[in-house]
Every structure is written in structure tokens, then in C-alpha cells.
Coordinates of C-alpha atoms and ligand atoms in Angstrom, one line a residue:
X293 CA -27.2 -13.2 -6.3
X294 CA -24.3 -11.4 -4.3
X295 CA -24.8 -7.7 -2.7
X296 CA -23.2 -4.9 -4.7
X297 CA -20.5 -2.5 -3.5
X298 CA -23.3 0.4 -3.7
X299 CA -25.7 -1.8 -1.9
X300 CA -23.0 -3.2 1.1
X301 CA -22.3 0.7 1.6
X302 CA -25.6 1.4 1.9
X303 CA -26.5 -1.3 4.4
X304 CA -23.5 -0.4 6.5
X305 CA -24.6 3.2 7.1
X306 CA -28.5 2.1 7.6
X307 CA -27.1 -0.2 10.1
X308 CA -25.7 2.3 12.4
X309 CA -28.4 5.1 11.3
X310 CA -31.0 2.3 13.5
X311 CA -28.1 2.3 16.0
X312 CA -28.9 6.0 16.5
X313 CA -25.5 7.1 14.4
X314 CA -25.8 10.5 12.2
X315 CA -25.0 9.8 8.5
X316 CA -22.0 12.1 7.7
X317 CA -21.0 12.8 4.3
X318 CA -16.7 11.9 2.9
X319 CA -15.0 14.7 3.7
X320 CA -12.3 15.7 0.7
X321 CA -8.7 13.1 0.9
X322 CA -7.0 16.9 1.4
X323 CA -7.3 17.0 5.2
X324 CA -8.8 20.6 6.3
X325 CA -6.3 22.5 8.2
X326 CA -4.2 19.8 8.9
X327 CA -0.3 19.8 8.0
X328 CA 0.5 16.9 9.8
X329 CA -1.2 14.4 7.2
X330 CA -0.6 13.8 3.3
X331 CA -4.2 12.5 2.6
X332 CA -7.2 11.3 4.7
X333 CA -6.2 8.2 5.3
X334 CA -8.9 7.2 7.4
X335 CA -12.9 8.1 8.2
X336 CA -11.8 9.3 11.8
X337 CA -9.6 12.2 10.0
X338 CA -12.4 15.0 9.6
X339 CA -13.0 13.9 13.2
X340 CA -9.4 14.2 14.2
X341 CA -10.4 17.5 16.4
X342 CA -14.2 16.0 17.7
X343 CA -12.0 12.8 19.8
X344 CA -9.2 15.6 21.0
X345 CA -11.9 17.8 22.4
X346 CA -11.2 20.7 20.1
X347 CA -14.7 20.3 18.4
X348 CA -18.3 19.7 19.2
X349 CA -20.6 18.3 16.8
X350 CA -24.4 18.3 17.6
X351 CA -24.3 14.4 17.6
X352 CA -21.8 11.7 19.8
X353 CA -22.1 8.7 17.2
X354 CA -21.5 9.0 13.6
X355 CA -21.1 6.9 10.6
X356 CA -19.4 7.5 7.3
X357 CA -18.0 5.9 4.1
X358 CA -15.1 7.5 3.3
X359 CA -12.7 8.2 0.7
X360 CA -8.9 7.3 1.6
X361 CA -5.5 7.3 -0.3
X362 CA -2.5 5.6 1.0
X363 CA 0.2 6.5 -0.8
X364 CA 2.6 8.1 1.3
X365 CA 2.9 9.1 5.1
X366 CA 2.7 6.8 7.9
X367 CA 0.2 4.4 6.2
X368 CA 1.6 3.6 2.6
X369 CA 0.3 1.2 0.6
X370 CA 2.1 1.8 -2.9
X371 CA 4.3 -0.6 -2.9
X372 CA 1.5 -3.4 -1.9
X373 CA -0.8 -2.9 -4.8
X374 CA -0.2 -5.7 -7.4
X375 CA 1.8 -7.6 -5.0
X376 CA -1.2 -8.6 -2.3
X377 CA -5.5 -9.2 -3.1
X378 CA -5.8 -6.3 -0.4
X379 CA -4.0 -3.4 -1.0
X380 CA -5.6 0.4 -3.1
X381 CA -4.0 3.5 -2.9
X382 CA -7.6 4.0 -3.3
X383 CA -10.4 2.6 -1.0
X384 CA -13.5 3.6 1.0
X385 CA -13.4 2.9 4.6
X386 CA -16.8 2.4 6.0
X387 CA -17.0 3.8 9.9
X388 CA -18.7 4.3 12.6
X389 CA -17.9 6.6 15.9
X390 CA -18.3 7.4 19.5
X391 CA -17.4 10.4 20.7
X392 CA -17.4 9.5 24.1
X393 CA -20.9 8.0 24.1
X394 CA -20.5 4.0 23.7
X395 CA -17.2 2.3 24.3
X396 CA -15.7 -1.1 24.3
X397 CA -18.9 -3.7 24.7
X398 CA -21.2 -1.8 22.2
X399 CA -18.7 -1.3 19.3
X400 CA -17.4 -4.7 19.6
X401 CA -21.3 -6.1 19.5
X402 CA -21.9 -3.2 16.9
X403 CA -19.2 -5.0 14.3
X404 CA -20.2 -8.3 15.1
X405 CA -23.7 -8.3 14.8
X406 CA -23.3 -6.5 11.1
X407 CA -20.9 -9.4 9.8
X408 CA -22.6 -12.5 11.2
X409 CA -26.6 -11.7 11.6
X410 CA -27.0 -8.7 8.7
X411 CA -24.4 -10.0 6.2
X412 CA -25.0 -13.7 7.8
X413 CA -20.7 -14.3 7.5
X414 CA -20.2 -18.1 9.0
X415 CA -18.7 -17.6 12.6
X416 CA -16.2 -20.1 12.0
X417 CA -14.5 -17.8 9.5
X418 CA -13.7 -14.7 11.4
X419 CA -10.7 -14.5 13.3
X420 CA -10.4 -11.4 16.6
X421 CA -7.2 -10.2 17.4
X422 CA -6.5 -7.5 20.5
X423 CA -4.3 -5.7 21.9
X424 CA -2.1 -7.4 24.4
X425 CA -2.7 -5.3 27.4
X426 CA -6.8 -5.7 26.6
X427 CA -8.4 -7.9 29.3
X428 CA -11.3 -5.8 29.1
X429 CA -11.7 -6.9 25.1
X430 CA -10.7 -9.9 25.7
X431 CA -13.2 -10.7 28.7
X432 CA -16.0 -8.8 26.1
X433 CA -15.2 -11.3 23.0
X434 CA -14.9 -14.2 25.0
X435 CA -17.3 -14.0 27.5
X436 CA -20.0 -11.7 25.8
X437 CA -19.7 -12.7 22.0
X438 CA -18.7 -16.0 22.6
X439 CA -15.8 -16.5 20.0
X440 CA -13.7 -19.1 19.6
X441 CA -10.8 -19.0 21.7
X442 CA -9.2 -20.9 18.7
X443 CA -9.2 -18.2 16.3
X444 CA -8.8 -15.2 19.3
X445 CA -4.9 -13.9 20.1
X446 CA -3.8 -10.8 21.6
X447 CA -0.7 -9.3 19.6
X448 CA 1.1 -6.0 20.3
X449 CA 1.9 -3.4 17.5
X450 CA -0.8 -4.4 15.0
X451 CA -3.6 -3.9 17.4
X452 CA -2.3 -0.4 18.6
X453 CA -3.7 2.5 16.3
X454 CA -2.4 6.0 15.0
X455 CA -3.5 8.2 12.5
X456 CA -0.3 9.6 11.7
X457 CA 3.2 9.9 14.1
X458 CA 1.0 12.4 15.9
X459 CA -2.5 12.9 17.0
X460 CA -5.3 10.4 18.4
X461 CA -4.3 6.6 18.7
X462 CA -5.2 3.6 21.0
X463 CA -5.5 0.2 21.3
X464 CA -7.6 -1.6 19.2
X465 CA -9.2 -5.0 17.9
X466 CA -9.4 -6.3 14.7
X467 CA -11.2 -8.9 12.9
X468 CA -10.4 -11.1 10.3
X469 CA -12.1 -13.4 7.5
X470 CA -10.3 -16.7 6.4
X471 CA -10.6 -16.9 2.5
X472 CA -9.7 -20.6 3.2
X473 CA -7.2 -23.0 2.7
X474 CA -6.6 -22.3 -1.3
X475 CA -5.0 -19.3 -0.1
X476 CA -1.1 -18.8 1.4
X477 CA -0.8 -17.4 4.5
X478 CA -1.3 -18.0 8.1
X479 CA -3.3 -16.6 11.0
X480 CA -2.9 -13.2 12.7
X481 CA 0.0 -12.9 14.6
X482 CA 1.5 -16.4 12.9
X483 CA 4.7 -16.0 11.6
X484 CA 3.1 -16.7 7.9
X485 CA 1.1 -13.7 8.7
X486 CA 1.6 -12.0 5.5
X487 CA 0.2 -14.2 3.1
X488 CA -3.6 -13.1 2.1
X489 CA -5.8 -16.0 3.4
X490 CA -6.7 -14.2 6.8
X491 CA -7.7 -10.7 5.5
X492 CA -8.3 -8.3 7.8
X493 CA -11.5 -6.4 7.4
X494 CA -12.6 -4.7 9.9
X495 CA -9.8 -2.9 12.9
X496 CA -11.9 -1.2 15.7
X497 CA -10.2 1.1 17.8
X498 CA -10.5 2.5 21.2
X499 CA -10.0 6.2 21.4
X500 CA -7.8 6.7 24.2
X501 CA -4.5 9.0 23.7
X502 CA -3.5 12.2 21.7
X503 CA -0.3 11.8 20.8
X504 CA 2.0 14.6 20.7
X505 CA 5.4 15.1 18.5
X506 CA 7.6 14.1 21.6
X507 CA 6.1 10.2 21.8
X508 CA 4.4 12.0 24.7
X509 CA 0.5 10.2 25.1
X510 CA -2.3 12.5 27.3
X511 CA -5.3 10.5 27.6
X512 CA -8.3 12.0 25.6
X513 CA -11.1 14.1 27.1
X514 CA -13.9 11.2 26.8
X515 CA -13.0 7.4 25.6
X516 CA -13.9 7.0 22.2
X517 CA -14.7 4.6 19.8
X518 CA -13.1 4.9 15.6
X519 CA -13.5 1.9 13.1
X520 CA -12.7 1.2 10.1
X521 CA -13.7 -1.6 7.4
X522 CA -12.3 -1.3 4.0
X523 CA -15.4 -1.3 1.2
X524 CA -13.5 -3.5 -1.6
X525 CA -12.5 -6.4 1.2
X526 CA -16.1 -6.8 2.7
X527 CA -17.4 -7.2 -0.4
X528 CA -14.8 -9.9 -1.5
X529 CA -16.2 -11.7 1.0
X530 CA -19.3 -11.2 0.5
X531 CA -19.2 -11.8 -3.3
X532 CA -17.5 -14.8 -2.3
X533 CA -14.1 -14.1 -4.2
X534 CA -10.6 -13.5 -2.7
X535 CA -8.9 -10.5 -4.7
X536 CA -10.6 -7.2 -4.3
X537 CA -9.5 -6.7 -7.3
X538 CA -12.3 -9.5 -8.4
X539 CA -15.5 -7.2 -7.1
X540 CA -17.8 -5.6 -9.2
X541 CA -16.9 -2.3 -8.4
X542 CA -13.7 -3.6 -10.3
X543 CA -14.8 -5.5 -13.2
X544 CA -15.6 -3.1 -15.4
X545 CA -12.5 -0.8 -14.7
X546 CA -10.2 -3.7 -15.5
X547 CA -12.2 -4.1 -18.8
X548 CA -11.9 -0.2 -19.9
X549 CA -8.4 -0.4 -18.7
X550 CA -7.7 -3.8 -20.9
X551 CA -9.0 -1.6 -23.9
X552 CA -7.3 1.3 -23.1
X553 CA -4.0 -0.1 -23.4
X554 CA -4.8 -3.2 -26.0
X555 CA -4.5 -6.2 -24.2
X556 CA -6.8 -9.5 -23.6
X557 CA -4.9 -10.7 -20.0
X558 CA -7.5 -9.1 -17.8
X559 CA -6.2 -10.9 -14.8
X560 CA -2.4 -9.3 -15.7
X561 CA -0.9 -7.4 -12.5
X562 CA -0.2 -4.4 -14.7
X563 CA -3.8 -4.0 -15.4
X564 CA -4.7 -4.2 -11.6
X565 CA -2.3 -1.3 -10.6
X566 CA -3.7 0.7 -13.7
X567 CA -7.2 -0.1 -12.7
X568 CA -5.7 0.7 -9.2
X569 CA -4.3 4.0 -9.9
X570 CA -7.4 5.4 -11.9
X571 CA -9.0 5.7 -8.9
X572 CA -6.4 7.4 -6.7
X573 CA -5.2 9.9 -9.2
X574 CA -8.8 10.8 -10.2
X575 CA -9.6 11.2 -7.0
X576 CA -6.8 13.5 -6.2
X577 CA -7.2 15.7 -9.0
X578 CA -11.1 16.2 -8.3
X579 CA -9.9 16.8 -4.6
X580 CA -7.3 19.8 -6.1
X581 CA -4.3 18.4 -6.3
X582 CA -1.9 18.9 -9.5
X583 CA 0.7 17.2 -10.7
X584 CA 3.9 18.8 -9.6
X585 CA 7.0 18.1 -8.0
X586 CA 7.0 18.7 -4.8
X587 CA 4.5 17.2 -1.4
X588 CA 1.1 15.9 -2.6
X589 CA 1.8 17.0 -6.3
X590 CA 4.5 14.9 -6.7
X591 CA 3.0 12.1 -4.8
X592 CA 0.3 12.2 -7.9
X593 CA 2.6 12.4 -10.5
X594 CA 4.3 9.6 -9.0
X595 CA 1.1 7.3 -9.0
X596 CA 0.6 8.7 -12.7
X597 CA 3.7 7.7 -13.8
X598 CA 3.8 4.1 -12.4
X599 CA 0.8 3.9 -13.9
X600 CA 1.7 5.2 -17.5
X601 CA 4.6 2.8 -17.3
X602 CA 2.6 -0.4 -16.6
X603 CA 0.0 0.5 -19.5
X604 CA 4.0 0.6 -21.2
X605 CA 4.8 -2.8 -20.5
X606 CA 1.6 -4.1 -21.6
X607 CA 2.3 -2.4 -24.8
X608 CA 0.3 0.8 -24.9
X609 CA 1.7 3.7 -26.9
X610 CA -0.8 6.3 -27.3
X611 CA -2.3 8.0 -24.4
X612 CA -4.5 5.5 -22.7
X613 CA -4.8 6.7 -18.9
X614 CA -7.4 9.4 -19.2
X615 CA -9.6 7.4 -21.1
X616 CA -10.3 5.8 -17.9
X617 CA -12.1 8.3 -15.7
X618 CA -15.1 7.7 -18.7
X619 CA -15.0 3.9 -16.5
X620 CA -14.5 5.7 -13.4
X621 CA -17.0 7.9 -13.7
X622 CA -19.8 5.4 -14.5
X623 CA -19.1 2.7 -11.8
X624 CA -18.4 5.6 -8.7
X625 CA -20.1 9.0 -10.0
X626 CA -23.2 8.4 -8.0
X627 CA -21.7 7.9 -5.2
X628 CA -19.2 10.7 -5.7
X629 CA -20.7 13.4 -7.6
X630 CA -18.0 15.8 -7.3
X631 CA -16.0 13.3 -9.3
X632 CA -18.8 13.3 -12.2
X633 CA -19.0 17.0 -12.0
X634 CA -15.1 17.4 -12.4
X635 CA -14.6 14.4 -15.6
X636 CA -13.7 16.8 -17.6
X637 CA -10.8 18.4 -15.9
X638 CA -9.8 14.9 -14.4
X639 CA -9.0 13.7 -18.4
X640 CA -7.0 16.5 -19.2
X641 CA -4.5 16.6 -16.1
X642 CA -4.4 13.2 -16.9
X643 CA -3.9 13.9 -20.7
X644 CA -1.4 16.4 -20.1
X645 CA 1.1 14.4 -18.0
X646 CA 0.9 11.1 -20.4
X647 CA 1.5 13.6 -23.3
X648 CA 4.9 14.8 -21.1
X649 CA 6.1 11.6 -19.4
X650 CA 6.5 9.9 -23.1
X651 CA 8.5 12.5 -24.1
X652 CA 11.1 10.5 -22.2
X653 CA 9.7 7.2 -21.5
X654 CA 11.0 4.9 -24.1
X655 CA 14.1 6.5 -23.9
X656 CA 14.6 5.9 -20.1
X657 CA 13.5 2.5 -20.0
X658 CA 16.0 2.0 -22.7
X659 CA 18.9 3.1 -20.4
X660 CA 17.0 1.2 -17.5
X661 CA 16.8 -2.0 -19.6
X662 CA 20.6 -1.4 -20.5
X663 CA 21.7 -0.8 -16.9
X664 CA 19.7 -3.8 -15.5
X665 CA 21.3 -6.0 -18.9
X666 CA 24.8 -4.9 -18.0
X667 CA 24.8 -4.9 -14.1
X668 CA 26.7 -7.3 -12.1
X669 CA 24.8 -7.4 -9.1
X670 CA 21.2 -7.4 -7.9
X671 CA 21.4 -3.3 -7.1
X672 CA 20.7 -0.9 -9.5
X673 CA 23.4 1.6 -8.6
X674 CA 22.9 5.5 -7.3
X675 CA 24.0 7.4 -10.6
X676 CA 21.7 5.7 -12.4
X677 CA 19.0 6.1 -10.1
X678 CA 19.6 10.0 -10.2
X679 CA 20.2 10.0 -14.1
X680 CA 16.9 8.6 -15.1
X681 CA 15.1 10.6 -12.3
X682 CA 16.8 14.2 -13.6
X683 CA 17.1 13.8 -17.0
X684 CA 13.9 10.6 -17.6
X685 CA 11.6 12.1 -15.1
X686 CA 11.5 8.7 -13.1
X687 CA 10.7 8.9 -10.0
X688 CA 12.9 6.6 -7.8
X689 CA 10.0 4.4 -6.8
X690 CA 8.7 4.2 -10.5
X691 CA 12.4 2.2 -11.3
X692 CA 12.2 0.5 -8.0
X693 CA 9.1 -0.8 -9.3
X694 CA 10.8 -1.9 -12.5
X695 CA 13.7 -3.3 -10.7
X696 CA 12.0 -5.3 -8.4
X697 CA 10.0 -6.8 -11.3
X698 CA 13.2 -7.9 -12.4
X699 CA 14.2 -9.4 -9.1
X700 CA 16.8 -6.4 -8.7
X701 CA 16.8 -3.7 -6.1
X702 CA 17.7 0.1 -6.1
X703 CA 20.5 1.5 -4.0
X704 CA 18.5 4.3 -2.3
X705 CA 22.0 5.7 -0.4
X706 CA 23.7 6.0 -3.4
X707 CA 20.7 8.2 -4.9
X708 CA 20.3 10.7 -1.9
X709 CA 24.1 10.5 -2.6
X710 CA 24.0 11.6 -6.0
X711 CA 21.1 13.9 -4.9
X712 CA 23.0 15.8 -2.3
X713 CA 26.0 16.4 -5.0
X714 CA 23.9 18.1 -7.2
X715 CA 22.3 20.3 -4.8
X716 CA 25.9 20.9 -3.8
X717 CA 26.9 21.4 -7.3
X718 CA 24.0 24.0 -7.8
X719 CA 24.8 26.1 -4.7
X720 CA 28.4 26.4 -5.9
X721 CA 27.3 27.6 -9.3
X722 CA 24.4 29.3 -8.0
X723 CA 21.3 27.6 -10.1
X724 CA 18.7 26.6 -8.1
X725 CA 18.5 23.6 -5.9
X726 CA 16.9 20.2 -6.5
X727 CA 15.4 17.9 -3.6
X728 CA 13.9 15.0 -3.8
X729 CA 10.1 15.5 -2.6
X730 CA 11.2 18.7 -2.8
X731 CA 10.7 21.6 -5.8
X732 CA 12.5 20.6 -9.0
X733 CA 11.7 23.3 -11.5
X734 CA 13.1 22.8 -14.9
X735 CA 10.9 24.9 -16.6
X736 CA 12.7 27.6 -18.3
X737 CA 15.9 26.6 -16.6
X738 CA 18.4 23.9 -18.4
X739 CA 21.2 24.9 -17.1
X740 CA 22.7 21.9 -15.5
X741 CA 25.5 21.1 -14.5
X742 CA 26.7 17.6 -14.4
X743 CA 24.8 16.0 -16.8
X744 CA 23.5 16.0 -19.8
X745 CA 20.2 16.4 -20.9
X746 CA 18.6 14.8 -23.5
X747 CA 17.1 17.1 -26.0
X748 CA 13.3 16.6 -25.9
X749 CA 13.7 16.6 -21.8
X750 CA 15.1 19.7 -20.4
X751 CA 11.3 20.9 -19.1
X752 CA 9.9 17.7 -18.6
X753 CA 11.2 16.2 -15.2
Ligands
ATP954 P1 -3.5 -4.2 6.6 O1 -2.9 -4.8 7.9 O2 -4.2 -5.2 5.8 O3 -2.5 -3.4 5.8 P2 -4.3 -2.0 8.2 O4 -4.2 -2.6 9.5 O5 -3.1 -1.2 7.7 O6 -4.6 -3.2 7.1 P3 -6.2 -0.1 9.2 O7 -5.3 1.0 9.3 O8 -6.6 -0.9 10.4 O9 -5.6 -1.1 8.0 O10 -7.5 0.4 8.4 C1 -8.9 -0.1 8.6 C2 -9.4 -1.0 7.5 O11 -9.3 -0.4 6.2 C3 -8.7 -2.3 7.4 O12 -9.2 -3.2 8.3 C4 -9.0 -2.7 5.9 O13 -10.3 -3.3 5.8 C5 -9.1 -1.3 5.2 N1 -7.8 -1.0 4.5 C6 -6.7 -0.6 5.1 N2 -5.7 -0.3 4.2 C7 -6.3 -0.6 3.0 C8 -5.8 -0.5 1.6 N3 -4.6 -0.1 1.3 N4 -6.7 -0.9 0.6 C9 -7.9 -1.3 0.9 N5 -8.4 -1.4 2.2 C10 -7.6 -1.1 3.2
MG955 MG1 -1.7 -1.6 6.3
MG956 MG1 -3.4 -4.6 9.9
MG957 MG1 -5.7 -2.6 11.0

């Protein structure tokens, strides 16, 4: 009998509650006065201002399980999901934090004490990385904890922190768990890196810098301590399978989203981003964001339509999306009640944009299909790119997903190229302007010049 996801998030925040850390509720994935940063990305974000010294909180240690997206900015994970056992746009990351109380020896015992005496993980199995200027980590693992010096490196950029290109970073040290030898992939810092058998799980950082626009880095007010460990990998390991995608937390999503779209193959890669994007979008939407077409709007509506177009492929034709957030609802609601609260209005955003994105799906995978039939090469070129983005409603990544499911990439040059005519094209005939991650507003306004516009599409870019 394995521990659940609700029960490993449990034991991780009574963990640090003993170790004297206040139990602070998710803050929303909009970050609070914060411009710099798409989505919370991480549990030290509604602390951002506590570790620059802008904010004081009645307590110096703190613990949290919180609610992240990475699906754009400086920590993206898009393009992972389906391709690695590791990678959400959606995930919890369980923390804990010093604001300059403890430092280096007591978070480093902290983490190891919760992975190999609470959740009893075999020593042998965890591998430390730090950072390569970090005797005094080093000295601490080696010396203190006692790890193998087998499965201990220093490396350089992975084991240096930032929240974003600006704002608090510093070094840090991660640890990893060795699914085993079924799995690709090499050690931390091998060149076979990539593969999935090493997962990281837990990445502990040290607090040290603010980092300003410039590259400039002040040291912080006090040394601090930030950590994260992703929810859906710990409990891999600990349910003793390697895809997070194989947790519980996941099972029955995967099952609602096999329904959904009408197809046995629950292990199918389509299904994983579908069961994937459920969370992230529903998430989103309870945390106020809209579809749209510009910033974190048309982030979501990018998410939502890569996901409309896998349930596609695995031959879904009737709105099937929105029936998920029933699934959602029943296996995170507890947790999250201000998801449960907002199910309703969830289903039908969600609704909404399946009803207008397959107004001219079919048609664009059609011309998609015809391009990728016909083309010479292995790029998908610029024009076409642009055509099935202005008149389709594809975003770029959405055919980049296609193409490179096809073995074909997208020539992303020759779409800011066809971009920058048209914006051209518009200010010379006065109609408003288009941008890429920018406003595109078609509503009420066909007037194009260019190209032409399928019937049934003019307001549905
Ligand atoms: P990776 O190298 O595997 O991409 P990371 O180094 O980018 O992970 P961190 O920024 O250190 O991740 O985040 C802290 C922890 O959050 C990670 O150790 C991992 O357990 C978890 N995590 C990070 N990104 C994801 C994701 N996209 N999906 C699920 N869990 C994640
Ligand atoms: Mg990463
Ligand atoms: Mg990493
Ligand atoms: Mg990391």
C-alpha cells in the first residue's frame, strides 16, 4: 500500500510544521503585483519581496504546497510534456523557507532526513549535485550526511537558481532519484543527462542575490533558504512507478480524458498532454485568466488549443475538453476549493473555445497535412506558418507540435517574417496591427489585406 498524492502533501507540510515552519496557504499562479513574471512558477514567488527585504512576515520559516504553471517565461515546460515522464505545465511544488533564520546545514539535513528516514527512500538511489563554487555544501553532504561521493558532482548552470531574468537567485543543490537501469539516461551532469532515469526531485536553493535587469547581483539582506520538490515526481517514487504521469493523482484523469475523446490506448501520449493540459487551463481560468490573444490570455488559449488538437488526432469530434474539469474537480477539489467553487465557469470557457477553435480545425489541419504531404524539405515554411495562424487560428507552437510529430520542423524566421509584412501591410492601409503575443482582434474587423479568409473564420483567430 503506497502513500497518496493528498497524503505525501500532507506529510511534507507536517514535517516542517514539527520543524517549527508556518503552514502557508498557495497563493493564486497570477503573481500579485508582479509584472515581471507570467505565472507563479515556483512556491518562493508570493515570497519574492520577504527574501529581498521588502516584506516582513510574523514568521522566518515557512512551508507551502504550491500551485505552479510553466508554460512560458524563463521556465517553460510546454514543449516537454508528452516528450519526457517529468514534465506539467501544471504541478504543485512542495516548499519550505528561511528567511534568514537557518541556512545551508539545516536545509540540506531538512531534505534529507524527509526522503530517507520519513519516506524511508534507499540511500543508494539519490544522487546530490551542487554548485561548483560550493565547498561549503559540498563539505556539509559529505562530511555531515555522509553521501556517496559516487553519486555527488558539482556542476555550474543547473545548480544556480532564478526565478525569472530578474529578482532573487543563488546557488543551489539538488537531489536526484535513480528510477534504475530500465530507464535511458545518465547521471547529473553526464553527457546522457537528459534521458529520465535520474529525476530530479528535490533542487534546494541558497538565497543569496537580487538580481536586477542589468545582470547586476546585490547580495540579499539576510541568507536565505527556497526549495522546491515537485508533488507528481515524489510520489512516482514513492508509488514505485517512473512516469508521473502513472500516479494516482493521474489515473483517473487519463481515464475521463480516454472517455472524453473515445479511445481505449490509455497509455497514448495524446492522452497524457490532454490529461496534462486539464489541469493547467483549469487552473488558469479559476485563477482569472481568459482566453484571448494577447500575454497570459493567449498563453491559455494556446494550451487549449494543443489540447483540442490532440483529443483531434485521437479522433474526438464533439466537444470533449470541458467534460474534464467533472475529473478534475473530483481528484484536486479538496485540495483546491476555489477550483470546485469555480467548475462551473471553468466548463464553459472551456466550452466556448472548443466550440470556436473547430470552426477551423479540420480545415487547417487539412492545409497542414497538404503542406507537410507536398514539402520538400524537413521545414515547414514561414507563409504557411502565418496562413494557418491568421486565417486557422493556429498558434505557431500548436503546428510546431504537429510538425515535429511528423519529424518536420517550423521555420520560425520566416513567420516573424511574414508577421512583420502584415503589420507593415496594415499600417500602410491603416487597419489595425497584428503581433504575435500581441493583440490580434478580428472581431468585427475582416478587413484583411493579403489573404484570404475562409468564410466561417473571419472572428475566430
Ligand atoms: P528539470 O531540470 O527536471 O526541468 P528544474 O531544475 O527546471 O527541473 P526547478 O526549477 O529546480 O526544476 O524546480 C524545483 C522542483 O520542481 C524540481 O526539482 C521538480 O521536482 C519540480 N518541477 C520542476 N519543473 C517541473 C515540471 N515542469 N513538472 C513537474 N515538476 C516540476
Ligand atoms: Mg526545468
Ligand atoms: Mg534541473
Ligand atoms: Mg532544479
Amino acid at each position: 500500500k503506497y502513500m497518496t498524492s493528498a497524503e505525501i502533501r500532507q506529510a511534507f507540510l507536517d514535517y516542517f510544521k514539527q520543524q517549527g515552519h508556518e503552514v502557508v496557504p498557495t497563493s493564486p499562479l497570477i503573481p500579485a503585483n508582479d509584472p515581471t513574471l507570467l505565472f507563479t512558477n515556483a512556491g518562493m514567488v508570493q515570497f519574492k519581496d520577504v527574501f529581498l527585504g521588502d516584506d516582513k512576515r510574523d514568521y522566518s520559516r515557512a512551508t507551502t504546497a504550491q500551485r505552479c504553471v510553466r508554460a512560458g517565461g524563463k521556465h517553460n515546460d510546454l514543449e516537454n510534456v508528452g516528450y519526457t515522464a517529468r514534465h506539467h505545465t501544471f504541478f504543485e511544488m512542495l516548499g519550505n523557507f528561511s528567511f534568514g533564520d537557518y541556512f545551508k546545514p539545516e536545509a540540506i539535513r531538512f531534505a534529507w532526513t524527509l526522503l530517507t528516514e520519513v519516506f524511508q527512500l534507499p540511500k543508494e538511489r539519490l544522487w546530490v549535485t551542487v554548485h561548483h563554487s560550493d565547498d561549503e555544501a559540498e563539505r556539509i553532504w559529505k562530511e555531515d550526511i555522509g553521501v556517496d561521493p559516487e553519486r555527488f558532482s558539482r556542476l555550474d548552470e543547473d545548480n544556480f537558481w532564478a526565478m525569472g531574468d530578474t529578482g532573487p537567485c543563488g546557488p543551489c543543490t539538488e537531489i536526484f532519484f535513480d528510477h534504475g537501469p530500465e530507464v535511458a539516461g545518465g547521471p547529473p551532469g553526464s553527457p546522457d543527462e537528459d534521458g529520465d532515469r535520474y529525476i530530479e526531485i528535490w533542487n534546494v536553493v541558497f538565497m543569496q542575490y537580487n538580481r536586477s535587469a542589468d545582470g547586476e547581483m546585490t547580495p540579499l539582506p539576510r541568507p536565505s533558504v527556497d526549495t522546491g520538490m515537485g508533488l507528481e515526481r515524489i510520489a512516482a517514487v514513492l508509488q514505485g512507478v517512473h512516469s508521473n504521469y502513472e500516479i494516482d493523482l493521474f489515473q483517473n484523469l487519463l481515464k475521463a480524458a480516454a472517455a472524453a475523446v473515445g479511445t481505449d490506448d490509455l497509455n497514448s501520449k495524446s492522452l497524457r498532454v490532454i490529461a496534462d493540459h486539464i489541469r493547467s487551463c483549469s487552473f488558469l481560468i479559476t485563477d482569472g485568466v481568459l482566453p484571448s490573444n494577447e500575454g497570459r490570455g493567449y498563453v491559455l488559449r494556446r494550451i487549449i488549443r494543443r489540447a483540442i488538437r490532440h483529443g483531434n488526432k485521437l479522433g474526438a469530434r464533439e466537444p470533449f475538453f470541458h467534460k474534464l474539469v467533472a475529473a478534475l474537480v473530483a481528484e484536486m477539489g479538496e485540495a483546491y476549493p476555489e477550483l470546485a467553487k469555480q467548475q462551473d465557469q471553468v466548463e464553459r470557457v472551456l466550452l466556448k473555445e472548443e466550440q470556436q477553435f473547430a470552426r477551423t480545425l479540420d480545415n487547417g489541419m487539412r492545409l497542414l497535412q497538404q503542406a507537410i504531404d507536398e514539402l520538400d524539405g524537413k521545414v515547414i515554411p514561414g507563409e504557411t506558418l502565418f496562413r494557418l495562424y491568421d486565417t486557422y487560428g493556429f498558434p505557431v507552437d500548436l503546428t510546431a507540435d504537429v510538425a515535429r510529430e511528423h519529424g518536420f520542423g517550423v521555420d520560425m524566421d520566416g513567420f516573424e517574417q511574414a508577421m512583420a509584412e502584415q503589420r507593415e501591410r496594415a499600417r500602410a492601409t491603416g487597419a489595425f496591427s497584428v503581433d504575435y503575443n500581441d493583440k490580434l482582434d478580428l472581431e468585427g474587423e475582416t478587413a484583411f489585406s493579403g489573404y484570404e479568409l475562409l468564410e466561417d473564420s473571419a472572428s475566430v483567430v
